[in-house]
PDB file of C-alpha atoms and ligand atoms in Angstrom:
ATOM      1  CA  VAL A 162      59.519  76.167 127.441  1.00 55.00           C
ATOM      2  CA  PHE A 163      62.436  76.076 125.011  1.00 59.00           C
ATOM      3  CA  PRO A 164      63.051  79.878 124.887  1.00 63.00           C
ATOM      4  CA  ASN A 165      62.811  79.947 128.712  1.00 70.00           C
ATOM      5  CA  ALA A 166      65.346  77.142 129.052  1.00 61.00           C
ATOM      6  CA  VAL A 167      67.727  78.960 126.673  1.00 61.00           C
ATOM      7  CA  SER A 168      67.395  82.201 128.611  1.00 69.00           C
ATOM      8  CA  ILE A 169      67.960  80.408 131.967  1.00 65.00           C
ATOM      9  CA  ALA A 170      70.996  78.607 130.512  1.00 61.00           C
ATOM     10  CA  SER A 171      72.496  81.848 129.195  1.00 67.00           C
ATOM     11  CA  THR A 172      71.876  83.569 132.562  1.00 67.00           C
ATOM     12  CA  VAL A 173      73.660  80.674 134.346  1.00 63.00           C
ATOM     13  CA  ASP A 174      76.510  80.863 131.774  1.00 67.00           C
ATOM     14  CA  ALA A 175      76.833  84.620 132.302  1.00 70.00           C
ATOM     15  CA  GLY A 176      76.913  84.070 136.085  1.00 69.00           C
ATOM     16  CA  LEU A 177      79.628  81.423 135.733  1.00 66.00           C
ATOM     17  CA  ASP A 178      81.584  83.713 133.380  1.00 85.00           C
ATOM     18  CA  THR A 179      81.372  86.611 135.826  1.00 89.00           C
ATOM     19  CA  ARG A 180      82.508  84.362 138.694  1.00 90.00           C
ATOM     20  CA  ARG A 181      85.408  82.981 136.600  1.00 90.00           C
ATOM     21  CA  ARG A 182      86.474  86.500 135.561  1.00 92.00           C
ATOM     22  CA  ARG A 183      86.326  87.665 139.189  1.00 94.00           C
ATOM     23  CA  ARG A 184      88.429  84.683 140.346  1.00 94.00           C
ATOM     24  CA  THR A 185      90.965  85.390 137.569  1.00 94.00           C
ATOM     25  CA  ALA A 186      91.147  89.085 138.548  1.00 95.00           C
ATOM     26  CA  VAL A 187      91.697  88.161 142.216  1.00 95.00           C
ATOM     27  CA  ARG A 188      94.397  85.636 141.219  1.00 95.00           C
ATOM     28  CA  ILE A 189      96.203  88.197 139.032  1.00 96.00           C
ATOM     29  CA  GLY A 190      95.963  90.799 141.822  1.00 97.00           C
ATOM     30  CA  ALA A 191      97.400  88.353 144.378  1.00 96.00           C
ATOM     31  CA  GLY A 192     100.132  87.276 141.929  1.00 96.00           C
ATOM     32  CA  VAL A 193     101.174  90.862 141.185  1.00 97.00           C
ATOM     33  CA  ALA A 194     101.124  91.742 144.908  1.00 97.00           C
ATOM     34  CA  ALA A 195     103.377  88.749 145.666  1.00 97.00           C
ATOM     35  CA  ILE A 196     105.796  89.785 142.906  1.00 97.00           C
ATOM     36  CA  VAL A 197     105.971  93.397 144.134  1.00 98.00           C
ATOM     37  CA  LEU A 198     106.405  92.370 147.793  1.00 98.00           C
ATOM     38  CA  VAL A 199     109.064  89.711 147.205  1.00 98.00           C
ATOM     39  CA  GLN A 200     111.039  91.811 144.702  1.00 98.00           C
ATOM     40  CA  ALA A 201     110.875  94.899 146.942  1.00 98.00           C
ATOM     41  CA  ALA A 202     112.155  92.754 149.835  1.00 98.00           C
ATOM     42  CA  ILE A 203     114.979  91.402 147.627  1.00 98.00           C
ATOM     43  CA  CYS A 204     116.048  94.942 146.634  1.00 98.00           C
ATOM     44  CA  ALA A 205     115.863  96.125 150.252  1.00 98.00           C
ATOM     45  CA  LEU A 206     117.984  93.178 151.469  1.00 98.00           C
ATOM     46  CA  ALA A 207     120.574  93.789 148.738  1.00 98.00           C
ATOM     47  CA  ALA A 208     120.659  97.527 149.491  1.00 97.00           C
ATOM     48  CA  LEU A 209     120.860  97.133 153.292  1.00 96.00           C
ATOM     49  CA  PRO A 210     124.639  96.551 153.684  1.00 93.00           C
ATOM     50  CA  VAL A 211     125.533  99.495 151.426  1.00 91.00           C
ATOM     51  CA  ALA A 212     122.893 101.717 153.080  1.00 92.00           C
ATOM     52  CA  LEU A 213     124.389 100.957 156.524  1.00 92.00           C
ATOM     53  CA  LEU A 214     127.926 101.608 155.287  1.00 89.00           C
ATOM     54  CA  TRP A 215     126.815 104.845 153.635  1.00 85.00           C
ATOM     55  CA  HIS A 216     125.087 106.021 156.753  1.00 86.00           C
ATOM     56  CA  ALA A 217     128.136 105.299 158.942  1.00 89.00           C
ATOM     57  CA  LEU A 218     130.652 106.904 156.562  1.00 87.00           C
ATOM     58  CA  VAL A 219     128.681 110.013 155.654  1.00 82.00           C
ATOM     59  CA  ALA A 220     127.667 110.655 159.288  1.00 84.00           C
ATOM     60  CA  ALA A 221     131.332 110.440 160.369  1.00 88.00           C
ATOM     61  CA  VAL A 222     132.390 113.298 158.053  1.00 89.00           C
ATOM     62  CA  PRO A 223     131.959 116.827 159.417  1.00 89.00           C
ATOM     63  CA  GLY A 224     130.535 119.669 157.310  1.00 90.00           C
ATOM     64  CA  PRO A 225     127.902 119.628 154.540  1.00 90.00           C
ATOM     65  CA  LEU A 226     130.419 120.167 151.705  1.00 92.00           C
ATOM     66  CA  ALA A 227     132.665 117.271 152.769  1.00 92.00           C
ATOM     67  CA  ARG A 228     129.563 115.095 153.232  1.00 89.00           C
ATOM     68  CA  ALA A 229     128.328 115.976 149.725  1.00 89.00           C
ATOM     69  CA  ALA A 230     131.803 115.238 148.257  1.00 91.00           C
ATOM     70  CA  LEU A 231     131.920 111.856 150.014  1.00 90.00           C
ATOM     71  CA  ALA A 232     128.395 111.027 148.846  1.00 87.00           C
ATOM     72  CA  ALA A 233     129.411 111.832 145.250  1.00 90.00           C
ATOM     73  CA  LEU A 234     132.534 109.687 145.614  1.00 91.00           C
ATOM     74  CA  LEU A 235     130.510 106.764 146.964  1.00 90.00           C
ATOM     75  CA  ALA A 236     127.669 106.929 144.414  1.00 90.00           C
ATOM     76  CA  VAL A 237     129.118 104.602 141.752  1.00 93.00           C
ATOM     77  CA  PRO A 238     130.822 102.105 144.124  1.00 93.00           C
ATOM     78  CA  THR A 239     127.570 102.001 146.100  1.00 93.00           C
ATOM     79  CA  TYR A 240     125.603 101.117 142.974  1.00 95.00           C
ATOM     80  CA  ALA A 241     128.137  98.412 142.051  1.00 96.00           C
ATOM     81  CA  ALA A 242     128.002  96.976 145.589  1.00 96.00           C
ATOM     82  CA  PHE A 243     124.169  96.914 145.466  1.00 97.00           C
ATOM     83  CA  ALA A 244     124.316  95.165 142.077  1.00 98.00           C
ATOM     84  CA  ILE A 245     126.775  92.534 143.403  1.00 98.00           C
ATOM     85  CA  ALA A 246     124.582  91.952 146.469  1.00 97.00           C
ATOM     86  CA  LEU A 247     121.564  91.527 144.185  1.00 98.00           C
ATOM     87  CA  LEU A 248     123.396  88.791 142.228  1.00 98.00           C
ATOM     88  CA  VAL A 249     123.402  86.731 145.438  1.00 98.00           C
ATOM     89  CA  VAL A 250     120.268  87.872 147.291  1.00 98.00           C
ATOM     90  CA  SER A 251     117.858  87.446 144.356  1.00 98.00           C
ATOM     91  CA  PRO A 252     118.632  83.760 143.631  1.00 98.00           C
ATOM     92  CA  VAL A 253     118.790  82.880 147.343  1.00 98.00           C
ATOM     93  CA  VAL A 254     115.383  84.455 148.094  1.00 98.00           C
ATOM     94  CA  MET A 255     113.824  82.992 144.924  1.00 97.00           C
ATOM     95  CA  ARG A 256     115.057  79.563 146.060  1.00 96.00           C
ATOM     96  CA  LEU A 257     113.504  80.132 149.497  1.00 96.00           C
ATOM     97  CA  VAL A 258     110.130  81.114 148.009  1.00 95.00           C
ATOM     98  CA  GLY A 259     110.390  78.142 145.623  1.00 92.00           C
ATOM     99  CA  VAL A 260     109.556  80.033 142.414  1.00 92.00           C
ATOM    100  CA  ARG A 261     111.123  78.592 139.258  1.00 89.00           C
ATOM    101  CA  THR A 262     110.181  77.687 135.676  1.00 90.00           C
ATOM    102  CA  PRO A 263     108.913  74.090 135.466  1.00 90.00           C
ATOM    103  CA  ALA A 264     110.171  71.886 132.595  1.00 93.00           C
ATOM    104  CA  GLY A 265     107.748  70.616 129.963  1.00 93.00           C
ATOM    105  CA  ALA A 266     104.932  73.007 130.949  1.00 95.00           C
ATOM    106  CA  GLU A 267     102.245  74.494 128.705  1.00 97.00           C
ATOM    107  CA  MET A 268     100.586  77.555 130.269  1.00 97.00           C
ATOM    108  CA  ARG A 269      97.746  79.410 128.563  1.00 96.00           C
ATOM    109  CA  ILE A 270      98.207  83.155 129.060  1.00 96.00           C
ATOM    110  CA  ALA A 271      94.453  83.906 128.948  1.00 94.00           C
ATOM    111  CA  GLU A 272      93.820  81.538 131.885  1.00 93.00           C
ATOM    112  CA  ALA A 273      96.372  83.362 134.062  1.00 94.00           C
ATOM    113  CA  GLY A 274      96.685  80.260 136.263  1.00 95.00           C
ATOM    114  CA  TRP A 275      99.081  79.980 139.203  1.00 94.00           C
ATOM    115  CA  PRO A 276     101.829  78.196 137.178  1.00 95.00           C
ATOM    116  CA  LEU A 277     101.826  81.109 134.689  1.00 96.00           C
ATOM    117  CA  LEU A 278     101.869  83.706 137.481  1.00 96.00           C
ATOM    118  CA  ARG A 279     104.772  81.878 139.166  1.00 96.00           C
ATOM    119  CA  TRP A 280     106.629  81.785 135.842  1.00 96.00           C
ATOM    120  CA  CYS A 281     105.985  85.565 135.507  1.00 97.00           C
ATOM    121  CA  HIS A 282     107.445  86.045 138.979  1.00 97.00           C
ATOM    122  CA  SER A 283     110.591  84.154 138.064  1.00 97.00           C
ATOM    123  CA  ALA A 284     110.844  86.193 134.814  1.00 97.00           C
ATOM    124  CA  VAL A 285     110.491  89.469 136.749  1.00 97.00           C
ATOM    125  CA  ALA A 286     113.226  88.427 139.206  1.00 98.00           C
ATOM    126  CA  THR A 287     115.563  87.549 136.327  1.00 97.00           C
ATOM    127  CA  HIS A 288     114.742  90.800 134.539  1.00 98.00           C
ATOM    128  CA  LEU A 289     115.404  92.914 137.625  1.00 98.00           C
ATOM    129  CA  VAL A 290     118.880  91.403 138.037  1.00 98.00           C
ATOM    130  CA  ARG A 291     119.488  91.766 134.285  1.00 98.00           C
ATOM    131  CA  VAL A 292     118.619  95.493 134.388  1.00 97.00           C
ATOM    132  CA  VAL A 293     120.433  96.348 137.623  1.00 97.00           C
ATOM    133  CA  ALA A 294     123.527  94.129 137.356  1.00 98.00           C
ATOM    134  CA  GLY A 295     123.602  92.580 133.884  1.00 97.00           C
ATOM    135  CA  SER A 296     125.230  95.368 131.920  1.00 94.00           C
ATOM    136  CA  LEU A 297     127.936  95.757 134.600  1.00 96.00           C
ATOM    137  CA  PHE A 298     128.811  92.111 135.163  1.00 97.00           C
ATOM    138  CA  ARG A 299     127.879  90.076 132.065  1.00 97.00           C
ATOM    139  CA  GLY A 300     130.939  88.356 130.697  1.00 96.00           C
ATOM    140  CA  SER A 301     132.586  88.317 134.117  1.00 97.00           C
ATOM    141  CA  PRO A 302     132.895  85.288 136.416  1.00 96.00           C
ATOM    142  CA  LEU A 303     130.320  86.944 138.691  1.00 97.00           C
ATOM    143  CA  TRP A 304     127.684  86.494 135.976  1.00 98.00           C
ATOM    144  CA  SER A 305     128.359  82.742 135.828  1.00 98.00           C
ATOM    145  CA  VAL A 306     128.181  82.592 139.635  1.00 97.00           C
ATOM    146  CA  TYR A 307     124.783  84.304 139.527  1.00 98.00           C
ATOM    147  CA  LEU A 308     123.456  81.913 136.840  1.00 98.00           C
ATOM    148  CA  ARG A 309     124.637  78.949 138.899  1.00 98.00           C
ATOM    149  CA  LEU A 310     123.063  80.304 142.112  1.00 98.00           C
ATOM    150  CA  ASP A 311     119.844  80.884 140.187  1.00 97.00           C
ATOM    151  CA  GLY A 312     119.586  77.225 139.212  1.00 97.00           C
ATOM    152  CA  ALA A 313     121.475  76.894 135.903  1.00 98.00           C
ATOM    153  CA  ARG A 314     123.896  73.993 135.619  1.00 98.00           C
ATOM    154  CA  VAL A 315     127.064  75.859 134.672  1.00 98.00           C
ATOM    155  CA  GLY A 316     130.403  74.098 134.188  1.00 98.00           C
ATOM    156  CA  ARG A 317     133.887  75.444 134.789  1.00 97.00           C
ATOM    157  CA  ARG A 318     135.466  78.321 132.815  1.00 97.00           C
ATOM    158  CA  VAL A 319     132.115  79.255 131.275  1.00 98.00           C
ATOM    159  CA  TYR A 320     131.947  82.731 129.725  1.00 97.00           C
ATOM    160  CA  VAL A 321     128.483  84.232 129.294  1.00 98.00           C
ATOM    161  CA  ASN A 322     128.521  87.654 127.639  1.00 98.00           C
ATOM    162  CA  SER A 323     124.749  87.938 127.266  1.00 98.00           C
ATOM    163  CA  VAL A 324     122.035  89.125 129.630  1.00 98.00           C
ATOM    164  CA  HIS A 325     119.352  87.404 127.550  1.00 98.00           C
ATOM    165  CA  LEU A 326     119.351  84.085 129.393  1.00 98.00           C
ATOM    166  CA  ALA A 327     116.140  83.166 131.190  1.00 97.00           C
ATOM    167  CA  ASP A 328     114.511  80.226 133.012  1.00 97.00           C
ATOM    168  CA  HIS A 329     117.900  79.414 134.481  1.00 98.00           C
ATOM    169  CA  HIS A 330     116.719  76.172 136.115  1.00 97.00           C
ATOM    170  CA  LEU A 331     116.218  74.743 132.636  1.00 98.00           C
ATOM    171  CA  LEU A 332     119.682  75.627 131.274  1.00 98.00           C
ATOM    172  CA  GLU A 333     122.761  73.429 131.229  1.00 98.00           C
ATOM    173  CA  LEU A 334     126.116  74.827 130.041  1.00 98.00           C
ATOM    174  CA  GLY A 335     129.080  72.424 129.993  1.00 98.00           C
ATOM    175  CA  ASP A 336     132.705  73.278 130.851  1.00 98.00           C
ATOM    176  CA  ASP A 337     134.423  75.906 128.648  1.00 98.00           C
ATOM    177  CA  VAL A 338     131.219  77.052 126.946  1.00 98.00           C
ATOM    178  CA  VAL A 339     131.289  80.550 125.417  1.00 98.00           C
ATOM    179  CA  ILE A 340     128.006  82.421 124.977  1.00 98.00           C
ATOM    180  CA  GLY A 341     128.480  85.489 122.760  1.00 98.00           C
ATOM    181  CA  ALA A 342     126.933  88.904 123.223  1.00 98.00           C
ATOM    182  CA  GLU A 343     123.167  89.279 122.668  1.00 97.00           C
ATOM    183  CA  VAL A 344     122.567  85.513 122.479  1.00 98.00           C
ATOM    184  CA  HIS A 345     119.004  84.548 123.423  1.00 98.00           C
ATOM    185  CA  LEU A 346     118.939  81.332 125.398  1.00 97.00           C
ATOM    186  CA  SER A 347     115.892  80.533 127.463  1.00 95.00           C
ATOM    187  CA  GLY A 348     113.750  77.620 128.538  1.00 97.00           C
ATOM    188  CA  HIS A 349     110.492  79.102 127.291  1.00 97.00           C
ATOM    189  CA  THR A 350     108.781  80.148 124.120  1.00 97.00           C
ATOM    190  CA  VAL A 351     105.328  81.618 123.463  1.00 97.00           C
ATOM    191  CA  GLU A 352     103.136  80.239 120.670  1.00 97.00           C
ATOM    192  CA  ARG A 353      99.473  81.133 120.049  1.00 97.00           C
ATOM    193  CA  GLY A 354      98.981  82.472 123.542  1.00 97.00           C
ATOM    194  CA  VAL A 355     100.621  79.479 125.239  1.00 98.00           C
ATOM    195  CA  VAL A 356     103.902  79.640 127.171  1.00 97.00           C
ATOM    196  CA  LYS A 357     105.811  76.388 126.578  1.00 97.00           C
ATOM    197  CA  THR A 358     108.916  75.344 128.480  1.00 98.00           C
ATOM    198  CA  ALA A 359     111.708  72.816 127.998  1.00 98.00           C
ATOM    199  CA  ARG A 360     115.335  72.292 128.976  1.00 98.00           C
ATOM    200  CA  VAL A 361     118.208  73.578 126.821  1.00 98.00           C
ATOM    201  CA  ARG A 362     121.673  72.015 126.825  1.00 98.00           C
ATOM    202  CA  VAL A 363     124.926  73.428 125.496  1.00 98.00           C
ATOM    203  CA  GLY A 364     127.691  70.800 125.554  1.00 98.00           C
ATOM    204  CA  ALA A 365     131.226  71.303 126.856  1.00 98.00           C
ATOM    205  CA  GLY A 366     133.476  73.487 124.731  1.00 98.00           C
ATOM    206  CA  ALA A 367     130.667  74.795 122.504  1.00 98.00           C
ATOM    207  CA  THR A 368     130.630  78.416 121.287  1.00 98.00           C
ATOM    208  CA  ILE A 369     127.379  80.236 120.569  1.00 98.00           C
ATOM    209  CA  GLY A 370     128.031  83.145 118.171  1.00 98.00           C
ATOM    210  CA  LEU A 371     126.893  86.726 118.582  1.00 98.00           C
ATOM    211  CA  GLY A 372     123.167  87.420 118.439  1.00 98.00           C
ATOM    212  CA  SER A 373     122.062  83.790 117.996  1.00 98.00           C
ATOM    213  CA  VAL A 374     118.727  82.447 119.206  1.00 98.00           C
ATOM    214  CA  ILE A 375     118.632  78.984 120.743  1.00 98.00           C
ATOM    215  CA  ASP A 376     115.058  77.745 121.033  1.00 98.00           C
ATOM    216  CA  ILE A 377     113.613  75.496 123.740  1.00 98.00           C
ATOM    217  CA  GLY A 378     114.609  71.861 123.927  1.00 98.00           C
ATOM    218  CA  ALA A 379     117.735  72.455 121.814  1.00 98.00           C
ATOM    219  CA  ASP A 380     120.719  70.220 122.431  1.00 98.00           C
ATOM    220  CA  VAL A 381     123.988  71.732 121.213  1.00 98.00           C
ATOM    221  CA  GLY A 382     126.646  69.029 121.060  1.00 98.00           C
ATOM    222  CA  ALA A 383     130.047  69.309 122.740  1.00 98.00           C
ATOM    223  CA  GLY A 384     132.564  71.401 120.816  1.00 97.00           C
ATOM    224  CA  CYS A 385     130.004  72.840 118.391  1.00 98.00           C
ATOM    225  CA  VAL A 386     130.408  76.316 116.930  1.00 98.00           C
ATOM    226  CA  VAL A 387     127.132  78.094 116.271  1.00 98.00           C
ATOM    227  CA  GLY A 388     127.804  81.035 113.927  1.00 98.00           C
ATOM    228  CA  ALA A 389     126.761  84.618 114.521  1.00 98.00           C
ATOM    229  CA  LEU A 390     123.037  85.427 114.054  1.00 98.00           C
ATOM    230  CA  THR A 391     122.053  81.760 113.842  1.00 98.00           C
ATOM    231  CA  PHE A 392     118.668  80.350 114.784  1.00 98.00           C
ATOM    232  CA  VAL A 393     118.658  76.885 116.353  1.00 98.00           C
ATOM    233  CA  PRO A 394     115.045  75.611 116.163  1.00 98.00           C
ATOM    234  CA  LYS A 395     113.217  74.060 119.085  1.00 97.00           C
ATOM    235  CA  PHE A 396     114.223  70.496 120.004  1.00 98.00           C
ATOM    236  CA  ALA A 397     117.037  70.589 117.407  1.00 98.00           C
ATOM    237  CA  THR A 398     120.094  68.458 118.051  1.00 98.00           C
ATOM    238  CA  LEU A 399     123.466  69.755 116.845  1.00 97.00           C
ATOM    239  CA  ALA A 400     126.040  66.996 116.413  1.00 96.00           C
ATOM    240  CA  PRO A 401     129.206  67.302 118.541  1.00 97.00           C
ATOM    241  CA  GLY A 402     132.045  69.190 116.852  1.00 97.00           C
ATOM    242  CA  GLY A 403     129.898  70.628 114.047  1.00 97.00           C
ATOM    243  CA  VAL A 404     130.062  74.211 112.765  1.00 98.00           C
ATOM    244  CA  TYR A 405     126.512  75.460 112.246  1.00 98.00           C
ATOM    245  CA  ALA A 406     125.221  78.772 110.873  1.00 98.00           C
ATOM    246  CA  GLY A 407     122.164  80.347 109.315  1.00 98.00           C
ATOM    247  CA  ILE A 408     118.413  80.558 109.816  1.00 98.00           C
ATOM    248  CA  PRO A 409     117.579  77.813 110.543  1.00 97.00           C
ATOM    249  CA  ALA A 410     120.979  76.433 111.590  1.00 98.00           C
ATOM    250  CA  ARG A 411     122.713  74.360 108.914  1.00 97.00           C
ATOM    251  CA  LEU A 412     125.864  72.312 109.178  1.00 97.00           C
ATOM    252  CA  LEU A 413     128.774  74.179 107.482  1.00 96.00           C
ATOM    253  CA  ARG A 414     131.336  71.557 108.312  1.00 92.00           C
ATOM    254  CA  GLY A 415     132.238  68.996 110.907  1.00 86.00           C
ATOM    255  CA  ALA A 416     130.140  66.025 111.864  1.00 66.00           C
ATOM    256  CA  GLY A 417     127.829  64.665 109.107  1.00 53.00           C
ATOM    257  CA  SER A 418     127.440  66.024 105.583  1.00 51.00           C
ATOM    258  CA  ASP A 419     127.972  69.701 104.744  1.00 51.00           C
ATOM    259  CA  GLY A 420     124.844  71.790 104.161  1.00 53.00           C
ATOM    260  CA  ALA A 421     122.625  69.425 106.125  1.00 59.00           C
ATOM    261  CA  PRO A 422     120.047  70.968 108.459  1.00 62.00           C
ATOM    262  CA  ALA A 423     120.486  70.540 112.188  1.00 66.00           C
ATOM    263  CA  ALA A 424     119.095  67.095 113.077  1.00 60.00           C
ATOM    264  CA  SER A 425     115.798  68.187 114.486  1.00 55.00           C
ATOM    265  CA  THR A 426     112.829  66.727 116.226  1.00 44.00           C
ATOM    266  CA  ALA A 427     110.980  70.028 115.905  1.00 43.00           C
ATOM    267  CA  GLY A 428     107.486  69.971 117.317  1.00 43.00           C
ATOM    268  CA  GLN A 429     108.039  66.832 119.402  1.00 49.00           C
ATOM    269  CA  ARG A 430     108.939  66.632 123.044  1.00 54.00           C
ATOM    270  CA  PRO A 431     111.466  63.848 123.467  1.00 49.00           C
ATOM    271  CA  GLU A 432     110.978  63.454 127.234  1.00 43.00           C
TER     272      GLU A 432
HETATM  273  C1  COA B 608     130.247  80.212 111.678  1.00 50.30           C
HETATM  274  C2  COA B 608     131.700  80.622 111.638  1.00 50.30           C
HETATM  275  C3  COA B 608     132.424  80.061 112.867  1.00 50.30           C
HETATM  276  C4  COA B 608     132.237  79.992 110.375  1.00 50.30           C
HETATM  277  O1  COA B 608     133.589  80.331 110.217  1.00 50.30           O
HETATM  278  P1  COA B 608     134.455  79.493 109.137  1.00 50.30           P
HETATM  279  O2  COA B 608     134.414  78.068 109.515  1.00 50.30           O
HETATM  280  O3  COA B 608     135.800  80.126 109.060  1.00 50.30           O
HETATM  281  O4  COA B 608     133.627  79.616 107.794  1.00 50.30           O
HETATM  282  P2  COA B 608     133.772  80.659 106.597  1.00 50.30           P
HETATM  283  O5  COA B 608     133.974  82.030 107.140  1.00 50.30           O
HETATM  284  O6  COA B 608     134.781  80.100 105.654  1.00 50.30           O
HETATM  285  O7  COA B 608     132.324  80.578 105.953  1.00 50.30           O
HETATM  286  C5  COA B 608     131.855  79.409 105.307  1.00 50.30           C
HETATM  287  C6  COA B 608     130.510  79.738 104.652  1.00 50.30           C
HETATM  288  O8  COA B 608     129.542  79.942 105.673  1.00 50.30           O
HETATM  289  C7  COA B 608     128.941  81.230 105.547  1.00 50.30           C
HETATM  290  N1  COA B 608     128.789  81.759 106.923  1.00 50.30           N
HETATM  291  C8  COA B 608     129.746  81.996 107.819  1.00 50.30           C
HETATM  292  N2  COA B 608     129.233  82.450 108.964  1.00 50.30           N
HETATM  293  C9  COA B 608     127.910  82.516 108.763  1.00 50.30           C
HETATM  294  C10 COA B 608     126.837  82.931 109.604  1.00 50.30           C
HETATM  295  N3  COA B 608     127.044  83.349 110.849  1.00 50.30           N
HETATM  296  N4  COA B 608     125.595  82.869 109.111  1.00 50.30           N
HETATM  297  C11 COA B 608     125.381  82.431 107.842  1.00 50.30           C
HETATM  298  N5  COA B 608     126.355  82.022 107.013  1.00 50.30           N
HETATM  299  C12 COA B 608     127.611  82.077 107.483  1.00 50.30           C
HETATM  300  C13 COA B 608     129.967  82.035 104.765  1.00 50.30           C
HETATM  301  O9  COA B 608     129.348  83.114 104.111  1.00 50.30           O
HETATM  302  C14 COA B 608     130.501  80.999 103.837  1.00 50.30           C
HETATM  303  O10 COA B 608     129.554  80.798 102.801  1.00 50.30           O
HETATM  304  P3  COA B 608     130.048  80.402 101.283  1.00 50.30           P
HETATM  305  O11 COA B 608     130.748  79.090 101.428  1.00 50.30           O
HETATM  306  O12 COA B 608     128.766  80.329 100.536  1.00 50.30           O
HETATM  307  O13 COA B 608     130.960  81.509 100.872  1.00 50.30           O
HETATM  308  C15 COA B 608     131.917  82.156 111.647  1.00 50.30           C
HETATM  309  O14 COA B 608     131.548  82.714 110.393  1.00 50.30           O
HETATM  310  C16 COA B 608     131.085  82.874 112.712  1.00 50.30           C
HETATM  311  O15 COA B 608     129.885  83.145 112.563  1.00 50.30           O
HETATM  312  N6  COA B 608     131.752  83.203 113.801  1.00 50.30           N
HETATM  313  C17 COA B 608     131.097  83.937 114.888  1.00 50.30           C
HETATM  314  C18 COA B 608     131.762  83.491 116.151  1.00 50.30           C
HETATM  315  C19 COA B 608     131.209  84.248 117.333  1.00 50.30           C
HETATM  316  O16 COA B 608     130.299  85.035 117.242  1.00 50.30           O
HETATM  317  N7  COA B 608     131.787  83.927 118.472  1.00 50.30           N
HETATM  318  C20 COA B 608     131.407  84.503 119.720  1.00 50.30           C
HETATM  319  C21 COA B 608     132.329  85.582 120.047  1.00 50.30           C
HETATM  320  S1  COA B 608     132.199  86.004 121.730  1.00 50.30           S
END
């Protein structure tokens, strides 16, 4: 009886496993299809005005040589116009479809659940804009407008010279914040196969130096300077007005005692 029961149990387990794997495959397929459809629609919408203009202008010019010359002349402005349109169309459509990174989430990659697939969709949308428009417009006011439209809380006179910002709904940048080139600032991290999310705040007047990494849950106080190539650990709190540098970030001068580590609640989620 016992060997029979074991063999029945393992057959049932295998059946359940197969069903679970099939459901996961279907979910991933549906998630990927949704991403491709929505992102293709976003690109088409952003390209439509320039495509119509192109068509009208090129058709109005007589002769193949003149048409080719005009097309060559329009190539770069057309690309820039498409990129600018994408800065607006992508966040507006992503708002309409309601896809954004939730705060305080823990999503196991192996499970490939809907929250993870939705987070992937939001990451793909951000990446597409980064690739198409980021290198042209980072560091310009248009980049701050895009971040704001895409859900980040961005104050006035904010200068963001990095394309490596993600999970915009979870980011808050106060007035006069400067984000240096190649700074990584996102509302997610991945640890042992789990995507974890939390808000990140950079207080008014703070400067984040070139190439720094600001981990999830970090709270950079107003007026702080974070030195180049600094790592601010997750859920760390940097005191207002402090100058911090190093890996992990240490107080060089300013608030508190020199050489002290960033006040940190690493590993905890102070909700
Ligand atoms: C952090 C920073 C502001 C400190 O400048 P400062 O107050 O004039 O300090 P100092 O240059 O006198 O350096 C003080 C000490 O910190 C160290 N230090 C400075 N910057 C550091 C950094 N990024 N990482 C590690 N250590 C650093 C110095 O080596 C020095 O160490 P020592 O006392 O053992 O000699 C500056 O070094 C920096 O990193 N600026 C980058 C700003 C930036 O990227 N802005 C964005 C531009 S868009």
